[in-house]
Coordinates of C-alpha atoms in Angstrom, one line a residue:
X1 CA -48.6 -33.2 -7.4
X2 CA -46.8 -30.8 -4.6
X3 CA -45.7 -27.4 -6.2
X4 CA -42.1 -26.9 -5.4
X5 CA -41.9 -23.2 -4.1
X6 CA -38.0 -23.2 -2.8
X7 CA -36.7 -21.6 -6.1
X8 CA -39.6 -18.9 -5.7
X9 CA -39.0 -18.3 -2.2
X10 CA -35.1 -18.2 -3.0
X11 CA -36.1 -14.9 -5.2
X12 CA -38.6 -13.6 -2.6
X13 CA -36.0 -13.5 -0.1
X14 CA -33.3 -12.2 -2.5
X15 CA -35.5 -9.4 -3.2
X16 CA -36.6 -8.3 0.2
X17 CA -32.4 -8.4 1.4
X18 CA -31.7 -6.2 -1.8
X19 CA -34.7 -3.8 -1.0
X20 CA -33.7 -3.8 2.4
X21 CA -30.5 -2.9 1.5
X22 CA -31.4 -0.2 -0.8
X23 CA -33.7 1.2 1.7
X24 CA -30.3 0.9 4.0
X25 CA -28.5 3.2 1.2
X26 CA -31.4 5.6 0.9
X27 CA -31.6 6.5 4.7
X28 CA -27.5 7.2 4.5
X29 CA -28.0 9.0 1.7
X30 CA -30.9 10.8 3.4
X31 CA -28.5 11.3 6.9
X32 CA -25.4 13.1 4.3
X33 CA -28.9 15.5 3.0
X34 CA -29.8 14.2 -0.4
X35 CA -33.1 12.6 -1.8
X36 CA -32.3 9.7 -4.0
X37 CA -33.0 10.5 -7.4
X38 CA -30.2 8.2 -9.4
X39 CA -31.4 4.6 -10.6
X40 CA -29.6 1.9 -7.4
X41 CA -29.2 -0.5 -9.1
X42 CA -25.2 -1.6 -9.1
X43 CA -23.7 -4.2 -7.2
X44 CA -19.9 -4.5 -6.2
X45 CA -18.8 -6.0 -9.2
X46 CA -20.9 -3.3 -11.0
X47 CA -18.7 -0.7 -8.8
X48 CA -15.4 -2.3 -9.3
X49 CA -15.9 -2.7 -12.7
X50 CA -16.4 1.2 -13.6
X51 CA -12.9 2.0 -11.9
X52 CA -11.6 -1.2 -13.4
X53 CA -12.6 -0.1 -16.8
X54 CA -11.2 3.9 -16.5
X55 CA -8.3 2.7 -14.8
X56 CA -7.8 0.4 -17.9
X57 CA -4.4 -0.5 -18.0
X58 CA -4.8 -1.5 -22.0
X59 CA -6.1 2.6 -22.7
X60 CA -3.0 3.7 -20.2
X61 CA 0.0 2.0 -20.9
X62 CA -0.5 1.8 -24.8
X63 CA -1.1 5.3 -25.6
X64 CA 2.0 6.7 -23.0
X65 CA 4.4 3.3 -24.2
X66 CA 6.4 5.8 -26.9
X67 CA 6.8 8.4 -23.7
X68 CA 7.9 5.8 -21.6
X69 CA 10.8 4.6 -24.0
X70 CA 12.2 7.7 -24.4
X71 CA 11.3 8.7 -21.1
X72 CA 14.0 6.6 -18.6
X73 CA 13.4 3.5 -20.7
X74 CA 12.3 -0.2 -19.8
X75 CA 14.0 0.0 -16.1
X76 CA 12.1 2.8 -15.5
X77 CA 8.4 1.9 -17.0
X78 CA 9.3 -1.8 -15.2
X79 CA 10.3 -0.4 -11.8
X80 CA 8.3 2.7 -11.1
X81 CA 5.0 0.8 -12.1
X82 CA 5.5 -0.9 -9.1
X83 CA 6.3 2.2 -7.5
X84 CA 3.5 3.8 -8.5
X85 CA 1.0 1.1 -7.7
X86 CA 2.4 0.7 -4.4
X87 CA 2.0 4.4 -3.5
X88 CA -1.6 4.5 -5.3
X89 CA -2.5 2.0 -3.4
X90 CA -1.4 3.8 -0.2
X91 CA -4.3 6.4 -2.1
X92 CA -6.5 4.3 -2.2
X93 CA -7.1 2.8 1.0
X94 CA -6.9 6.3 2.5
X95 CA -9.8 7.3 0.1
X96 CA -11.5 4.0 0.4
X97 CA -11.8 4.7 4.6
X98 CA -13.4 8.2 3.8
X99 CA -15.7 7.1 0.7
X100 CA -17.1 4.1 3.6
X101 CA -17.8 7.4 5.8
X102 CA -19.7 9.8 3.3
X103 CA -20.9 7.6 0.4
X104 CA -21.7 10.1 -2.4
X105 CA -22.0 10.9 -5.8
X106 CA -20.1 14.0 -5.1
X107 CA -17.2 11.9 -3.8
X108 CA -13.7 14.4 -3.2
X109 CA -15.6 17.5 -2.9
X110 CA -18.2 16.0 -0.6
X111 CA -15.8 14.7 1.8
X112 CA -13.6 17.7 1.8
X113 CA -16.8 19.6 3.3
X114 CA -17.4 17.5 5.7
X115 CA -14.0 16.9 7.3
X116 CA -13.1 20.6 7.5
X117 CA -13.6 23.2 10.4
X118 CA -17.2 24.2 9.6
X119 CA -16.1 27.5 9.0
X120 CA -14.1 26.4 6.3
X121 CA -15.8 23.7 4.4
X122 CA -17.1 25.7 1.5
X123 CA -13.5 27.2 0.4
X124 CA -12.4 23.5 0.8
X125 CA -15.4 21.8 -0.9
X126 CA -15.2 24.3 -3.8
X127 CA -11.3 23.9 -4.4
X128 CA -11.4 20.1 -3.9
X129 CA -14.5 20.1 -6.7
X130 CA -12.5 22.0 -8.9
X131 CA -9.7 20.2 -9.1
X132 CA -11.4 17.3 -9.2
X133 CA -13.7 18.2 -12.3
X134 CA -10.4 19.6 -13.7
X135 CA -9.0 15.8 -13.4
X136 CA -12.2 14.2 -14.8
X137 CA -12.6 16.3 -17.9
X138 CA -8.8 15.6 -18.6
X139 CA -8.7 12.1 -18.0
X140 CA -11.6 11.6 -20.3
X141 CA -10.0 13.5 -23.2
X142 CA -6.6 11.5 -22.7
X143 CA -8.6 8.2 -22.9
X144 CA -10.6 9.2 -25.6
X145 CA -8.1 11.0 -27.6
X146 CA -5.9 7.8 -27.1
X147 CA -8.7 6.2 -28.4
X148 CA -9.0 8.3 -31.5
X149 CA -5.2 8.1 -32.2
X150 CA -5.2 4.4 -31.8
X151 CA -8.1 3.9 -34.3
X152 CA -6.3 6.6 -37.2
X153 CA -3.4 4.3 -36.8
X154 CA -5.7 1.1 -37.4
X155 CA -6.8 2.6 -40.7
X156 CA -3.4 2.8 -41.9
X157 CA -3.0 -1.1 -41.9
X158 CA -3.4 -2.3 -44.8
X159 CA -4.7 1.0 -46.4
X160 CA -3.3 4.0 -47.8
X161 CA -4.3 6.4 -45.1
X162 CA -2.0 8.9 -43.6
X163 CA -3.5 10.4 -39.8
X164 CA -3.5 14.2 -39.8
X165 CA -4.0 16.4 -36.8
X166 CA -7.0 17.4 -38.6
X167 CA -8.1 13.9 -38.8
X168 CA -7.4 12.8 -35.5
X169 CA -9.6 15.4 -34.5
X170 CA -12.0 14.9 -36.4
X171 CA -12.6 10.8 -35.1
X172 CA -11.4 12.4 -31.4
X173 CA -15.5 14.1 -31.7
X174 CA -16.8 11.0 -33.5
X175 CA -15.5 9.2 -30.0
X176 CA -17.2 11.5 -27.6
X177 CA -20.5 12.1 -29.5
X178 CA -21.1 8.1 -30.0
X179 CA -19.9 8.0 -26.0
X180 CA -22.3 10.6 -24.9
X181 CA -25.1 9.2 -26.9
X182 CA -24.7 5.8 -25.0
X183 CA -24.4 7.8 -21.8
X184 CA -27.9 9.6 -22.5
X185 CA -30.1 6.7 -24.3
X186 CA -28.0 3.4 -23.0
X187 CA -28.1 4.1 -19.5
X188 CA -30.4 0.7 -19.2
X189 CA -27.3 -0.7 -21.0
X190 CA -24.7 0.3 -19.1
X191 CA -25.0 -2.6 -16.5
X192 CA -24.5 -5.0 -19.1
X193 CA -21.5 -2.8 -21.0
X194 CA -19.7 -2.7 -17.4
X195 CA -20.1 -6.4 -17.0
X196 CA -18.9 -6.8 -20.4
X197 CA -15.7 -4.3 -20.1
X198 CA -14.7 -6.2 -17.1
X199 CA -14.0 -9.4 -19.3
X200 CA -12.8 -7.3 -22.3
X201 CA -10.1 -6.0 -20.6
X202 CA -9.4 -8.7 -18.0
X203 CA -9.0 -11.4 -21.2
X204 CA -8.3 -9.4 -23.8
X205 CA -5.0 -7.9 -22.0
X206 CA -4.5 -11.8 -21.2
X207 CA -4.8 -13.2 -24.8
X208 CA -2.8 -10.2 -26.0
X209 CA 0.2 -10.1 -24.1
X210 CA 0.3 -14.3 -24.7
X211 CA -0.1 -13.9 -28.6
X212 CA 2.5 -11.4 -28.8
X213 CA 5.0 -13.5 -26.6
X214 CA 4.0 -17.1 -28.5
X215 CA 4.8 -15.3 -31.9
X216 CA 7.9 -13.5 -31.2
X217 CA 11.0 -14.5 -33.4
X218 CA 12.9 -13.5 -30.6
X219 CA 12.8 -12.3 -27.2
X220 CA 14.6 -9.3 -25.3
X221 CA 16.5 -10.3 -22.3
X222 CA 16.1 -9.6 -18.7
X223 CA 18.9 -7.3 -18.7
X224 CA 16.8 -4.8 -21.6
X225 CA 13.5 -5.3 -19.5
X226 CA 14.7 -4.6 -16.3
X227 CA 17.7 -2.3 -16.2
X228 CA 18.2 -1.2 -19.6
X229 CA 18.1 3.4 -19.0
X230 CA 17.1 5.2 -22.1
X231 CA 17.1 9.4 -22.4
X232 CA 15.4 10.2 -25.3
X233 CA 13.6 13.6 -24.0
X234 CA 16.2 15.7 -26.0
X235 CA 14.4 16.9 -29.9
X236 CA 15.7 19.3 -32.7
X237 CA 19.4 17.9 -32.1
X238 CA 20.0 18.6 -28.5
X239 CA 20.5 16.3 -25.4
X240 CA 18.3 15.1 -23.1
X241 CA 17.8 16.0 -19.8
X242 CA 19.8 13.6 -18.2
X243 CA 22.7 15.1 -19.7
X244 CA 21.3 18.9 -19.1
X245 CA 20.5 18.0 -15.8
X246 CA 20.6 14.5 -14.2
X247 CA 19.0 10.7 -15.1
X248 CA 16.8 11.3 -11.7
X249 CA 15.5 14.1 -13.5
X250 CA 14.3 11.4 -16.5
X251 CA 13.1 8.8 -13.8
X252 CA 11.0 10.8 -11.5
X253 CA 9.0 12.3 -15.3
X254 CA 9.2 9.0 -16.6
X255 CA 7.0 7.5 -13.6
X256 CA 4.0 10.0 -15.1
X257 CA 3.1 6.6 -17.8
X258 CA 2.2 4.5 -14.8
X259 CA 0.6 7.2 -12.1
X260 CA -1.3 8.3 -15.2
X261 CA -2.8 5.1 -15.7
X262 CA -3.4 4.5 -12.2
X263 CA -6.6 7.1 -11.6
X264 CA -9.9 7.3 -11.8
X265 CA -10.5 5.0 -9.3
X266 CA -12.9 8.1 -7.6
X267 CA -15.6 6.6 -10.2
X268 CA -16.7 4.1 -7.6
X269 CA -17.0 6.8 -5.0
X270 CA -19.3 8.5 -7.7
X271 CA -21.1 5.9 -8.2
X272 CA -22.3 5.1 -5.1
X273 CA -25.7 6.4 -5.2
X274 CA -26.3 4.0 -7.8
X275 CA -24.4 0.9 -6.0
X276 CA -26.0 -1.3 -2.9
X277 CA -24.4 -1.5 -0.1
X278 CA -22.3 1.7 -1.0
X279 CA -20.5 2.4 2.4
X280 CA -18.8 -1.0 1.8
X281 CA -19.1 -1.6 -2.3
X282 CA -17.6 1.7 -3.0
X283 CA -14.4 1.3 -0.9
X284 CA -14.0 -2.4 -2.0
X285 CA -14.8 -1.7 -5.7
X286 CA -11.8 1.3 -5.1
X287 CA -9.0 -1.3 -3.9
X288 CA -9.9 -3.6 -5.8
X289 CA -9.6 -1.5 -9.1
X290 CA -6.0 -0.8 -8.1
X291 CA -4.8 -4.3 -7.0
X292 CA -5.8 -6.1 -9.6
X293 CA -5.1 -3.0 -12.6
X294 CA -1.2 -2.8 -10.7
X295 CA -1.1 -6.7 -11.6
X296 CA -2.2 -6.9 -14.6
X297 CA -0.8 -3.8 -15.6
X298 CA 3.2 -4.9 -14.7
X299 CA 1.8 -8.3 -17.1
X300 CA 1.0 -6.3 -19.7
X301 CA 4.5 -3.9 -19.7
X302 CA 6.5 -7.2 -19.1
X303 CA 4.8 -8.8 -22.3
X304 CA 5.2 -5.9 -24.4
X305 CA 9.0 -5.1 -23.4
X306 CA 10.1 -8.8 -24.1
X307 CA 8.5 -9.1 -27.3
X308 CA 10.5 -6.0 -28.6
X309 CA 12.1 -7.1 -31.8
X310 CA 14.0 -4.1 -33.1
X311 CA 14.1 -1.3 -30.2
X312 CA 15.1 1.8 -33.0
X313 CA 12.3 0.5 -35.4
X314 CA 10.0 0.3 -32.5
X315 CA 10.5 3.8 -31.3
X316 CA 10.6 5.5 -34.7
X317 CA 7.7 4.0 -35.9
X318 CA 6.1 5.0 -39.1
X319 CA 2.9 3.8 -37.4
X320 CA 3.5 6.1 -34.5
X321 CA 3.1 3.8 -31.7
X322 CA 5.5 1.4 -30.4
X323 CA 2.5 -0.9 -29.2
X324 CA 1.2 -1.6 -33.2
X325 CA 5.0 -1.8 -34.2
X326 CA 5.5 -4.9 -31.4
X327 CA 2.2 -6.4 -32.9
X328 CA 3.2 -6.1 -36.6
X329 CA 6.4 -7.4 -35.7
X330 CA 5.2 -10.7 -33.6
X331 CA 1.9 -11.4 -35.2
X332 CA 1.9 -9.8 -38.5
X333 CA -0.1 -7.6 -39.9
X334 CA -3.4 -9.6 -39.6
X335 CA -2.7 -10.3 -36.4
X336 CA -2.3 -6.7 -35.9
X337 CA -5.8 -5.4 -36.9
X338 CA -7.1 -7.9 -34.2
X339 CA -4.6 -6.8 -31.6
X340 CA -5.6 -3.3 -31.8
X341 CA -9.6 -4.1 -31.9
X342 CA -9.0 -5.6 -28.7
X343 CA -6.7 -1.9 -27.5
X344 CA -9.1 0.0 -29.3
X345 CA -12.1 -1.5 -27.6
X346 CA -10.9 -1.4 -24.5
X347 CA -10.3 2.4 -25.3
X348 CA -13.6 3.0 -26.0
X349 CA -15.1 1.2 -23.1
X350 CA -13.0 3.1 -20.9
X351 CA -13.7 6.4 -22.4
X352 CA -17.9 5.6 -22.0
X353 CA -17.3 4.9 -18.0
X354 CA -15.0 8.1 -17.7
X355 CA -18.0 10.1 -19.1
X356 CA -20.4 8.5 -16.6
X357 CA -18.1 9.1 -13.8
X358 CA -17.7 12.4 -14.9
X359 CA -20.9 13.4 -15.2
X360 CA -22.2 11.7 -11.9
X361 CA -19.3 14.2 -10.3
X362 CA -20.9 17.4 -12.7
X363 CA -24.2 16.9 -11.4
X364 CA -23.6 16.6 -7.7
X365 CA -21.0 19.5 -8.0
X366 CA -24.0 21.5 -10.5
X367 CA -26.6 20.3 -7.4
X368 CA -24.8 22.1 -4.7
X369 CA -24.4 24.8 -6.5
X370 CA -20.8 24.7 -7.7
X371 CA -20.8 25.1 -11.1
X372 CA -22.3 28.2 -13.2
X373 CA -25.8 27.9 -14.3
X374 CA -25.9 25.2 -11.9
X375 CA -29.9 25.0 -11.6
X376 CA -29.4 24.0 -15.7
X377 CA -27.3 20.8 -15.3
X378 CA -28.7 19.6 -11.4
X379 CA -31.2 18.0 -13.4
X380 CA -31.8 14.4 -13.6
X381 CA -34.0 12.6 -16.9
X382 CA -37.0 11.3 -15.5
X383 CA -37.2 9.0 -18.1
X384 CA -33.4 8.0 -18.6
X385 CA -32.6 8.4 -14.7
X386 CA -29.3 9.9 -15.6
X387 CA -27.8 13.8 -15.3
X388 CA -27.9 14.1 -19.4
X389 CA -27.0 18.1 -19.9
X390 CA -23.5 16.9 -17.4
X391 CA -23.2 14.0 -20.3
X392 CA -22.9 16.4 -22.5
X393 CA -20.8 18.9 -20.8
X394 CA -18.5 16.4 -20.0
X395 CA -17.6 15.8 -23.6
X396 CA -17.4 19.4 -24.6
X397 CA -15.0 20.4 -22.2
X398 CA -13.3 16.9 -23.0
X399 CA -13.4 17.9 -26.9
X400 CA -11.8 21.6 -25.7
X401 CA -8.9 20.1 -23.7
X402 CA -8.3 18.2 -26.5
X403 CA -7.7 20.9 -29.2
X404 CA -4.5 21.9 -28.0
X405 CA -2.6 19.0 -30.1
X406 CA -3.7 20.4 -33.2
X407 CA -0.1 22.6 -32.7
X408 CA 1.6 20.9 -30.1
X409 CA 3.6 17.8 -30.3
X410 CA 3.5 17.0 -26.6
X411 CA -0.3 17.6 -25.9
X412 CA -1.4 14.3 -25.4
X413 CA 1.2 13.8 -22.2
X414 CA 0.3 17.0 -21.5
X415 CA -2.9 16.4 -21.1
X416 CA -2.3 13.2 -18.6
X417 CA -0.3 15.2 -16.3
X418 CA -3.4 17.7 -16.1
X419 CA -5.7 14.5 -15.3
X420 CA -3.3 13.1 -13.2
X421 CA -2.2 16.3 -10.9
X422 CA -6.2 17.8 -11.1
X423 CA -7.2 14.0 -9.5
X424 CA -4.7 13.5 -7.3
X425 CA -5.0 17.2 -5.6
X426 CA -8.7 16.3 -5.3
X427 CA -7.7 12.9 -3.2
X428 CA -5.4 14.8 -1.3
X429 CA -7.4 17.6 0.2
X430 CA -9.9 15.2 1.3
X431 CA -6.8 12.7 3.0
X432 CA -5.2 15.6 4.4
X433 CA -8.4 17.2 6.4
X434 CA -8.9 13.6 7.7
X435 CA -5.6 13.8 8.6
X436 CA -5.6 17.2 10.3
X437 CA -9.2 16.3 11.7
X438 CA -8.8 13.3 13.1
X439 CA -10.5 13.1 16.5
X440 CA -13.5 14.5 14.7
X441 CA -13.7 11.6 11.9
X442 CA -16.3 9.1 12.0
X443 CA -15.6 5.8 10.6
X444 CA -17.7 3.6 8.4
X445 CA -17.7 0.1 8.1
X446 CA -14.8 -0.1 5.7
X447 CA -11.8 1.1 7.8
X448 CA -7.9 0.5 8.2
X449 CA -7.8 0.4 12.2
X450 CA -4.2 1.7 13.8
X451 CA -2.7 1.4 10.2
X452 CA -5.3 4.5 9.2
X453 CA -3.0 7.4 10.4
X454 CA 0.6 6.2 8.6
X455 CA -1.7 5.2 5.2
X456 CA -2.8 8.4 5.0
X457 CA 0.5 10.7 5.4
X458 CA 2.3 8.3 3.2
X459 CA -0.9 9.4 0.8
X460 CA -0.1 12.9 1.1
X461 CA 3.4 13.1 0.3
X462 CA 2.9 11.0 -2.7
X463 CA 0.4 13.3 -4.2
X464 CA 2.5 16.4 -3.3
X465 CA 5.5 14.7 -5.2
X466 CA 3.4 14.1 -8.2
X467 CA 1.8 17.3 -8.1
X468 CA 4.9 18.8 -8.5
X469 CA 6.8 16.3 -10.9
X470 CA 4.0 16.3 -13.5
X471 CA 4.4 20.1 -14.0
X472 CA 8.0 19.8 -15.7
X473 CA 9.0 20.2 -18.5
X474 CA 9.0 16.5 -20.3
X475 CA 11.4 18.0 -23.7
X476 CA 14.5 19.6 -24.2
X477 CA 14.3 22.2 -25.4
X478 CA 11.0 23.8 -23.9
X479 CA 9.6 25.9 -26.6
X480 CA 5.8 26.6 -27.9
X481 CA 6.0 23.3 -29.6
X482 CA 7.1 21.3 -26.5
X483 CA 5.6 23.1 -23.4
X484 CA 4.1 21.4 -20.7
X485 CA 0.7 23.1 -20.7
X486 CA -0.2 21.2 -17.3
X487 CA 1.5 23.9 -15.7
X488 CA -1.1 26.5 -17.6
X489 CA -4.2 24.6 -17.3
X490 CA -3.5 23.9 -13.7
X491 CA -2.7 27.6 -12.8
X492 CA -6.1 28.7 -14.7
X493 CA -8.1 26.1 -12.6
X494 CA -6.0 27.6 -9.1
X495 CA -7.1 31.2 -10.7
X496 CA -10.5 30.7 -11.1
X497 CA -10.9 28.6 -8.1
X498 CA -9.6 31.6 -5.5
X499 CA -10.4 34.3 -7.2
X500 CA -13.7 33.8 -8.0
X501 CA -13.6 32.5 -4.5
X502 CA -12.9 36.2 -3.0
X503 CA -14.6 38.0 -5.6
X504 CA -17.9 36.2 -5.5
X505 CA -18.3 32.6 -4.3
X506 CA -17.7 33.3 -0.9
X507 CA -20.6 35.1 -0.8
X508 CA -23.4 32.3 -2.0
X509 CA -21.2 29.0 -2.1
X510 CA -22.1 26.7 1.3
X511 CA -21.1 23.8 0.5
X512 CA -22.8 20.7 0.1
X513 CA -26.6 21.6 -0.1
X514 CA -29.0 19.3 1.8
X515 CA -31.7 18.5 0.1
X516 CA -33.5 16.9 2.7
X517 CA -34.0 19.1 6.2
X518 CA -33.5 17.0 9.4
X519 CA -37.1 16.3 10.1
X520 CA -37.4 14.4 7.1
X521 CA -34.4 12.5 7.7
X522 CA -36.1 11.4 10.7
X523 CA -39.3 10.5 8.7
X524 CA -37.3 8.7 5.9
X525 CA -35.0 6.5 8.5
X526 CA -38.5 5.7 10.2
X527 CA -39.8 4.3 6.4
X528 CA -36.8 2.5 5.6
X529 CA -36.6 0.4 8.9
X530 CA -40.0 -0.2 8.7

């Protein structure tokens, strides 16, 4: 009887493309000056699904749905998301053409060193790193501590538990330890958890906004949904700031619920000495994270505004978020509970992938030298094949950030302006030295042709408008309660960044460090083609 061999020489040849591929990726990797040391073993789904899943449109627009109510209303949460996704996406691409060029865990920072003047890379690599780990650390604690929030409000269904600060807190480090423990022992697992958050959030935002539109007794109109203006940013008795200053004032704050959602679509870029075919999977995996977030996203809003039953009741809450006051009111309380499983899940999943990314950015920034005691956390498990002490790190400065809303009432949106603004400045730099450089850029395979110049300026003056807007005071009156510490945290990151520049960095600070001298680059590309 003749063996049939096709199947086994199906996998053969599967295997010898992917190792020739990976081989491919290791000889880049090699050419930008680091050894490969993290496991490659993501595809583009892989990719895409890590941006996918910290982008997470059910984490975002949940836990910032009472801001955006009182913050300009439906018209404005309906209208600037698609705003907002058209001008991330502008973002996107831009980043996407520089990620194809210089595909690295390092991502921002990386590219910021090597599209400057020489002479000027390390001040630009160390300010763009800064920023960016300033972003990462605060978009993991506003995911997380969403996560936390949504889960005390859980336990009050059908139980007789009242949330505290305290509380909150107290399942806010719960989150992160269990988190970090998956990112240190479950990095074998985290394949399958991507694959798996993919689905979780592409069906489960699908099945909920359905449920919650099938059960409604009633449904708003399309006049509430999409032009209906509310000011609610005035507390304590006093107006709002449309009245103290104008309604744009209200829009152009209110736009902060979608732009915060929209980011952390640099994980791909940090993942990419872990994906295949990273000068193309990265860039893909980063416009495809926004696209299909920006539709599912304006889904989501839609489903949630229309199945608004009682718009007062919904705002004033004794749950404390709008989003489990529309589910008790079109499913029931049962119904509820599942609802938020499916929120709550997706939290958590997004809040694991923020800590990988994050971490992946710690220990390139740590490897080049850019963050203190550096030679401690450039270290990767050689069991686990993952940076574990930048796991860790990662959710203590997550847990720190976080601490603030024990006596503030407007930490939490605080806390997304100081992911948004420290992610977006670390895009921008990058976009605006390819800008600025642009006879000197060389392209990789993923690239936007004569539409690359116009992409990237309409880039920039998006992330300067946001940089600026997200600083402002969100609530009349501004007082300890209701500051806008975005303003402080950003200004202590701009502090430390330049003057520990002059003082000392300048001095020691180079930039990206190669790893691998040029001869052995040489050697390596010789190994990998052969």
């Amino acid at each position: 009887m003749e063996k049939n061999t096709s199947g086994d020489s199906a996998v053969v040849e599967t295997a010898t493309f992917q190792a020739g591929q990976t081989g491919g990726d290791e000889a880049e990797l090699a050419r930008m000056g680091y050894k490969q040391e993290l496991k490659r073993e993501l595809g583009l789904l892989q990719n895409f699904g890590v941006s996918f899943s910290i982008i997470s449109v059910i984490t975002g627009i949940p836990s910032l749905f009472l801001y955006g109510l009182n913050t300009g209303g439906p018209v404005v949460m309906v209208w600037g998301w698609v705003v907002a996704s058209f001008c991330t996406m502008l973002v996107g691409l831009a980043m996407a053409e520089v990620c194809s060029a210089h595909p690295t865990s390092g991502g921002p920072y990386f590219w910021a060193a090597m599209l400057s003047n020489p002479s000027d890379a390390p001040l630009a690599s160390w300010v763009t790193g800064w920023f960016n780990l300033l972003g990462q650390v605060a978009v993991t604690t506003g995911i997380s501590f969403a996560c936390a929030n949504f889960l005390s409000t859980a336990c009050t269904l059908k139980s007789s538990f009242v949330p505290t600060p305290n509380s909150t807190i107290g399942i806010y480090a719960a989150v992160l330890v269990t988190q970090g423990l998956i990112n240190t022992f479950g990095v074998q697992l985290l394949h399958y958890l991507n694959n798996l958050s993919v689905w979780w959030h592409a069906v489960g935002t699908f099945s909920l906004v359905v449920a919650i539109l099938a059960k409604a007794p009633t449904h708003q109109t399309g006049r509430f949904v999409f032009q209906t203006f509310i000011d609610g940013t005035g507390v304590d008795g006093s107006v709002g700031w449309g009245a103290r200053a104008s309604n744009a004032y209200v829009v152009v704050i209110g736009v902060l619920m979608a732009q915060y959602t929209l980011t952390g679509f640099d994980a791909s870029a940090h993942m990419t000495e872990e994906t295949r075919n990273a000068a193309m999977s990265g860039s893909i995996g980063i416009v495809m994270a926004i696209g299909v977030s920006a539709v599912l996203g304006w889904f989501l809003i839609l489903g949630l505004l229309f199945s608004i039953q009682d718009l007062d009741r919904t705002i004033a809450s004794e749950t404390g978020q709008p989003v489990t006051q529309i589910f008790l009111d079109t499913v029931g309380e049962n119904g509820a509970i599942v609802l938020m499983v499916i929120v709550i899940g997706a939290m958590y999943f997004c809040g694991t992938f923020s800590i990988t990314s994050n971490s992946r950015m710690m220990y390139a920034f740590a490897r080049d030298g850019g963050i203190p005691g550096h030679k401690f956390f450039a270290k990767v498990d050689d069991k686990w094949k993952s940076p574990i002490r930048t796991v860790w790190l990662a959710c203590t400065l997550s847990f720190i950030l976080g601490l603030p809303s024990l006596g503030s009432s407007v930490a939490f949106s605080a806390a997304t302006s100081i992911a948004t603004i420290g992610l977006y400045i670390s895009y921008g730099i990058p976009i605006a030295l390819r800008v600025i450089y642009r006879d000197r850029f060389q392209r990789g395979p993923f690239h936007l042709g004569k539409f690359s110049y116009i992409v990237a300026l309409g880039a920039i003056t998006w992330i300067a408008f946001i940089s600026i807007v997200f600083i402002l005071p969100q609530i009349n009156p501004v007082n300890s309660q209701t500051l806008n510490y975005a303003i402080v945290a950003v200004a202590i990151v701009v502090v430390y960044s330049t003057g520990f520049w002059v003082i000392s960095a300048r001095k020691w600070f180079t930039g990206p460090v190669k790893q691998i001298k040029e001869e052995e680059k040489v050697v390596n590309s010789h190994e990998s083609d052969s």
